[in-house]
Amino acid sequence: MSDNKGPSVLQGFKTFLMRGNVVDLAVAVVIGAAFTNIVNSVVKGIINPLVGAFGTQNLDSYSSCLKGPCSGSGDSATGVRILWGSVLGATLSFVITAAVVYFLMVLPMSKYLARQEARRKAKEGTMEVVEISELEVLKEIRDALIAQRGSGHDRE
């Protein structure tokens, strides 16, 4: 005894998966995961040495002691440390990732879509002009036929 009140769960799931935005999201997640390695390499190979020119190359070693005495590291650490260097490193990674994604993916895609929209509008504009001119021609033909018919009726 089955009630066929609507689509099955599997059909609904298939419909959900076939939507374009789900596929786009999956592609974005995969590319983002692969892109993380590139960003981490840039931070480790370029940003950290630049910061190291002024201090240490490892941003994680930058910290402040909130409640002393701060000594040791890991489980044997004493005191309360604020590890602002690791926050700075994560922030730099985020900013670099956002900048690269914007300049290499979002900006070119938005320019491409704007060009496509301009082409579509231009094509629609020419179609409207053609339609208007065809309409005008048809009106002229109609007026000529009416004039002919009118002059033909006068002869009879």
mmCIF file with all atom_site columns, N, CA, C and O in Angstrom, residues 9 21 42 51 108 134 142:
data_model
loop_
_atom_site.group_PDB
_atom_site.id
_atom_site.type_symbol
_atom_site.label_atom_id
_atom_site.label_alt_id
_atom_site.label_comp_id
_atom_site.label_asym_id
_atom_site.label_entity_id
_atom_site.label_seq_id
_atom_site.pdbx_PDB_ins_code
_atom_site.Cartn_x
_atom_site.Cartn_y
_atom_site.Cartn_z
_atom_site.occupancy
_atom_site.B_iso_or_equiv
_atom_site.pdbx_formal_charge
_atom_site.auth_seq_id
_atom_site.auth_comp_id
_atom_site.auth_asym_id
_atom_site.auth_atom_id
_atom_site.pdbx_PDB_model_num
ATOM 1  N N  . VAL A 1 9   ? 11.840 10.100 -2.443  1.00 0.00 ? 9   VAL A N  1
ATOM 2  C CA . VAL A 1 9   ? 13.001 10.735 -1.829  1.00 0.00 ? 9   VAL A CA 1
ATOM 3  C C  . VAL A 1 9   ? 14.186 10.692 -2.785  1.00 0.00 ? 9   VAL A C  1
ATOM 4  O O  . VAL A 1 9   ? 14.923 11.671 -2.916  1.00 0.00 ? 9   VAL A O  1
ATOM 5  N N  . ASN A 1 21  ? 23.624 25.058 -9.093  1.00 0.00 ? 21  ASN A N  1
ATOM 6  C CA . ASN A 1 21  ? 24.358 25.661 -7.986  1.00 0.00 ? 21  ASN A CA 1
ATOM 7  C C  . ASN A 1 21  ? 24.991 24.612 -7.082  1.00 0.00 ? 21  ASN A C  1
ATOM 8  O O  . ASN A 1 21  ? 26.008 24.878 -6.465  1.00 0.00 ? 21  ASN A O  1
ATOM 9  N N  . VAL A 1 42  ? 52.780 30.157 -0.582  1.00 0.00 ? 42  VAL A N  1
ATOM 10 C CA . VAL A 1 42  ? 53.112 31.580 -0.742  1.00 0.00 ? 42  VAL A CA 1
ATOM 11 C C  . VAL A 1 42  ? 53.404 32.206 0.613   1.00 0.00 ? 42  VAL A C  1
ATOM 12 O O  . VAL A 1 42  ? 54.373 32.956 0.784   1.00 0.00 ? 42  VAL A O  1
ATOM 13 N N  . VAL A 1 51  ? 58.567 38.808 6.662   1.00 0.00 ? 51  VAL A N  1
ATOM 14 C CA . VAL A 1 51  ? 58.391 39.125 8.074   1.00 0.00 ? 51  VAL A CA 1
ATOM 15 C C  . VAL A 1 51  ? 59.657 38.774 8.846   1.00 0.00 ? 51  VAL A C  1
ATOM 16 O O  . VAL A 1 51  ? 60.057 39.483 9.772   1.00 0.00 ? 51  VAL A O  1
ATOM 17 N N  . PRO A 1 108 ? 37.662 38.496 -13.648 1.00 0.00 ? 108 PRO A N  1
ATOM 18 C CA . PRO A 1 108 ? 37.546 38.109 -15.063 1.00 0.00 ? 108 PRO A CA 1
ATOM 19 C C  . PRO A 1 108 ? 36.163 37.551 -15.414 1.00 0.00 ? 108 PRO A C  1
ATOM 20 O O  . PRO A 1 108 ? 35.643 37.837 -16.485 1.00 0.00 ? 108 PRO A O  1
ATOM 21 N N  . GLU A 1 134 ? 10.130 46.054 -39.838 1.00 0.00 ? 134 GLU A N  1
ATOM 22 C CA . GLU A 1 134 ? 9.244  45.101 -40.490 1.00 0.00 ? 134 GLU A CA 1
ATOM 23 C C  . GLU A 1 134 ? 7.791  45.481 -40.246 1.00 0.00 ? 134 GLU A C  1
ATOM 24 O O  . GLU A 1 134 ? 6.959  45.394 -41.152 1.00 0.00 ? 134 GLU A O  1
ATOM 25 N N  . ARG A 1 142 ? -0.177 47.224 -45.943 1.00 0.00 ? 142 ARG A N  1
ATOM 26 C CA . ARG A 1 142 ? -1.609 47.243 -45.623 1.00 0.00 ? 142 ARG A CA 1
ATOM 27 C C  . ARG A 1 142 ? -2.261 48.518 -46.167 1.00 0.00 ? 142 ARG A C  1
ATOM 28 O O  . ARG A 1 142 ? -3.313 48.464 -46.810 1.00 0.00 ? 142 ARG A O  1
#
